[in-house]
């Protein structure tokens, strides 16, 4: 096994969180026809995903690694 950098796993987690946030925002458009409750749930889920992504980005910035916006 190769030793990994301490930030390599965090970068991978950030990238997954970023992809998840993009996907969750696209679901808002998909549930448009299902009604206001579905839209509200999709918006809430997308906001949580964005918050997770931002949390990982903050941790990376604290380690001195910049992430694209």
PDB file of C-alpha atoms in Angstrom:
ATOM      1  CA  UNK A   1       0.000   0.000   0.000  1.00  0.00           C
ATOM      2  CA  UNK A   2       1.056   3.516  -0.698  1.00  0.00           C
ATOM      3  CA  UNK A   3       0.803   6.034   2.084  1.00  0.00           C
ATOM      4  CA  UNK A   4      -1.625   8.803   1.180  1.00  0.00           C
ATOM      5  CA  UNK A   5      -1.343  12.458   1.918  1.00  0.00           C
ATOM      6  CA  UNK A   6      -3.539  13.488   4.810  1.00  0.00           C
ATOM      7  CA  UNK A   7      -5.516  15.790   2.537  1.00  0.00           C
ATOM      8  CA  UNK A   8      -5.999  13.375  -0.383  1.00  0.00           C
ATOM      9  CA  UNK A   9      -9.025  11.715   1.188  1.00  0.00           C
ATOM     10  CA  UNK A  10     -10.481  15.091   2.097  1.00  0.00           C
ATOM     11  CA  UNK A  11     -10.087  16.298  -1.496  1.00  0.00           C
ATOM     12  CA  UNK A  12     -11.866  13.181  -2.755  1.00  0.00           C
ATOM     13  CA  UNK A  13     -14.656  13.712  -0.230  1.00  0.00           C
ATOM     14  CA  UNK A  14     -14.971  17.345  -1.299  1.00  0.00           C
ATOM     15  CA  UNK A  15     -15.276  16.338  -4.948  1.00  0.00           C
ATOM     16  CA  UNK A  16     -18.005  13.819  -4.134  1.00  0.00           C
ATOM     17  CA  UNK A  17     -19.844  16.424  -2.054  1.00  0.00           C
ATOM     18  CA  UNK A  18     -19.542  18.926  -4.881  1.00  0.00           C
ATOM     19  CA  UNK A  19     -20.994  16.447  -7.388  1.00  0.00           C
ATOM     20  CA  UNK A  20     -23.788  15.597  -4.955  1.00  0.00           C
ATOM     21  CA  UNK A  21     -24.665  19.285  -4.502  1.00  0.00           C
ATOM     22  CA  UNK A  22     -24.878  19.803  -8.265  1.00  0.00           C
ATOM     23  CA  UNK A  23     -27.078  16.724  -8.589  1.00  0.00           C
ATOM     24  CA  UNK A  24     -29.389  17.810  -5.760  1.00  0.00           C
ATOM     25  CA  UNK A  25     -29.857  21.249  -7.331  1.00  0.00           C
ATOM     26  CA  UNK A  26     -30.778  19.606 -10.638  1.00  0.00           C
ATOM     27  CA  UNK A  27     -33.443  17.573  -8.834  1.00  0.00           C
ATOM     28  CA  UNK A  28     -35.278  20.790  -7.967  1.00  0.00           C
ATOM     29  CA  UNK A  29     -36.103  21.215 -11.649  1.00  0.00           C
ATOM     30  CA  UNK A  30     -37.149  17.570 -11.908  1.00  0.00           C
ATOM     31  CA  UNK A  31     -39.706  17.756  -9.076  1.00  0.00           C
ATOM     32  CA  UNK A  32     -41.230  21.010 -10.294  1.00  0.00           C
ATOM     33  CA  UNK A  33     -44.433  19.286 -11.422  1.00  0.00           C
ATOM     34  CA  UNK A  34     -44.889  17.318  -8.202  1.00  0.00           C
ATOM     35  CA  UNK A  35     -45.990  20.280  -6.145  1.00  0.00           C
ATOM     36  CA  UNK A  36     -44.757  22.749  -3.576  1.00  0.00           C
ATOM     37  CA  UNK A  37     -43.983  20.194  -0.863  1.00  0.00           C
ATOM     38  CA  UNK A  38     -41.711  18.233  -3.198  1.00  0.00           C
ATOM     39  CA  UNK A  39     -40.014  21.423  -4.328  1.00  0.00           C
ATOM     40  CA  UNK A  40     -39.468  22.515  -0.725  1.00  0.00           C
ATOM     41  CA  UNK A  41     -37.997  19.124   0.166  1.00  0.00           C
ATOM     42  CA  UNK A  42     -35.689  19.230  -2.857  1.00  0.00           C
ATOM     43  CA  UNK A  43     -34.538  22.751  -1.986  1.00  0.00           C
ATOM     44  CA  UNK A  44     -33.860  21.697   1.604  1.00  0.00           C
ATOM     45  CA  UNK A  45     -31.874  18.658   0.457  1.00  0.00           C
ATOM     46  CA  UNK A  46     -29.879  20.757  -2.012  1.00  0.00           C
ATOM     47  CA  UNK A  47     -29.086  23.317   0.686  1.00  0.00           C
ATOM     48  CA  UNK A  48     -27.822  20.591   3.013  1.00  0.00           C
ATOM     49  CA  UNK A  49     -25.621  19.171   0.253  1.00  0.00           C
ATOM     50  CA  UNK A  50     -24.196  22.633  -0.448  1.00  0.00           C
ATOM     51  CA  UNK A  51     -23.535  23.128   3.262  1.00  0.00           C
ATOM     52  CA  UNK A  52     -21.598  19.829   3.397  1.00  0.00           C
ATOM     53  CA  UNK A  53     -19.595  20.851   0.311  1.00  0.00           C
ATOM     54  CA  UNK A  54     -18.798  24.234   1.852  1.00  0.00           C
ATOM     55  CA  UNK A  55     -17.733  22.567   5.089  1.00  0.00           C
ATOM     56  CA  UNK A  56     -15.218  20.396   3.245  1.00  0.00           C
ATOM     57  CA  UNK A  57     -14.009  23.396   1.242  1.00  0.00           C
ATOM     58  CA  UNK A  58     -13.416  25.286   4.495  1.00  0.00           C
ATOM     59  CA  UNK A  59     -11.396  22.396   5.919  1.00  0.00           C
ATOM     60  CA  UNK A  60      -9.278  22.291   2.775  1.00  0.00           C
ATOM     61  CA  UNK A  61      -8.696  26.042   2.918  1.00  0.00           C
ATOM     62  CA  UNK A  62      -7.571  25.695   6.523  1.00  0.00           C
ATOM     63  CA  UNK A  63      -5.000  23.166   5.292  1.00  0.00           C
ATOM     64  CA  UNK A  64      -3.812  25.668   2.685  1.00  0.00           C
ATOM     65  CA  UNK A  65      -5.462  24.011  -0.297  1.00  0.00           C
ATOM     66  CA  UNK A  66      -7.639  26.248  -2.432  1.00  0.00           C
ATOM     67  CA  UNK A  67     -10.695  24.848  -4.161  1.00  0.00           C
ATOM     68  CA  UNK A  68     -12.438  26.343  -7.175  1.00  0.00           C
ATOM     69  CA  UNK A  69     -15.739  28.124  -6.567  1.00  0.00           C
TER      70      UNK A  69
END
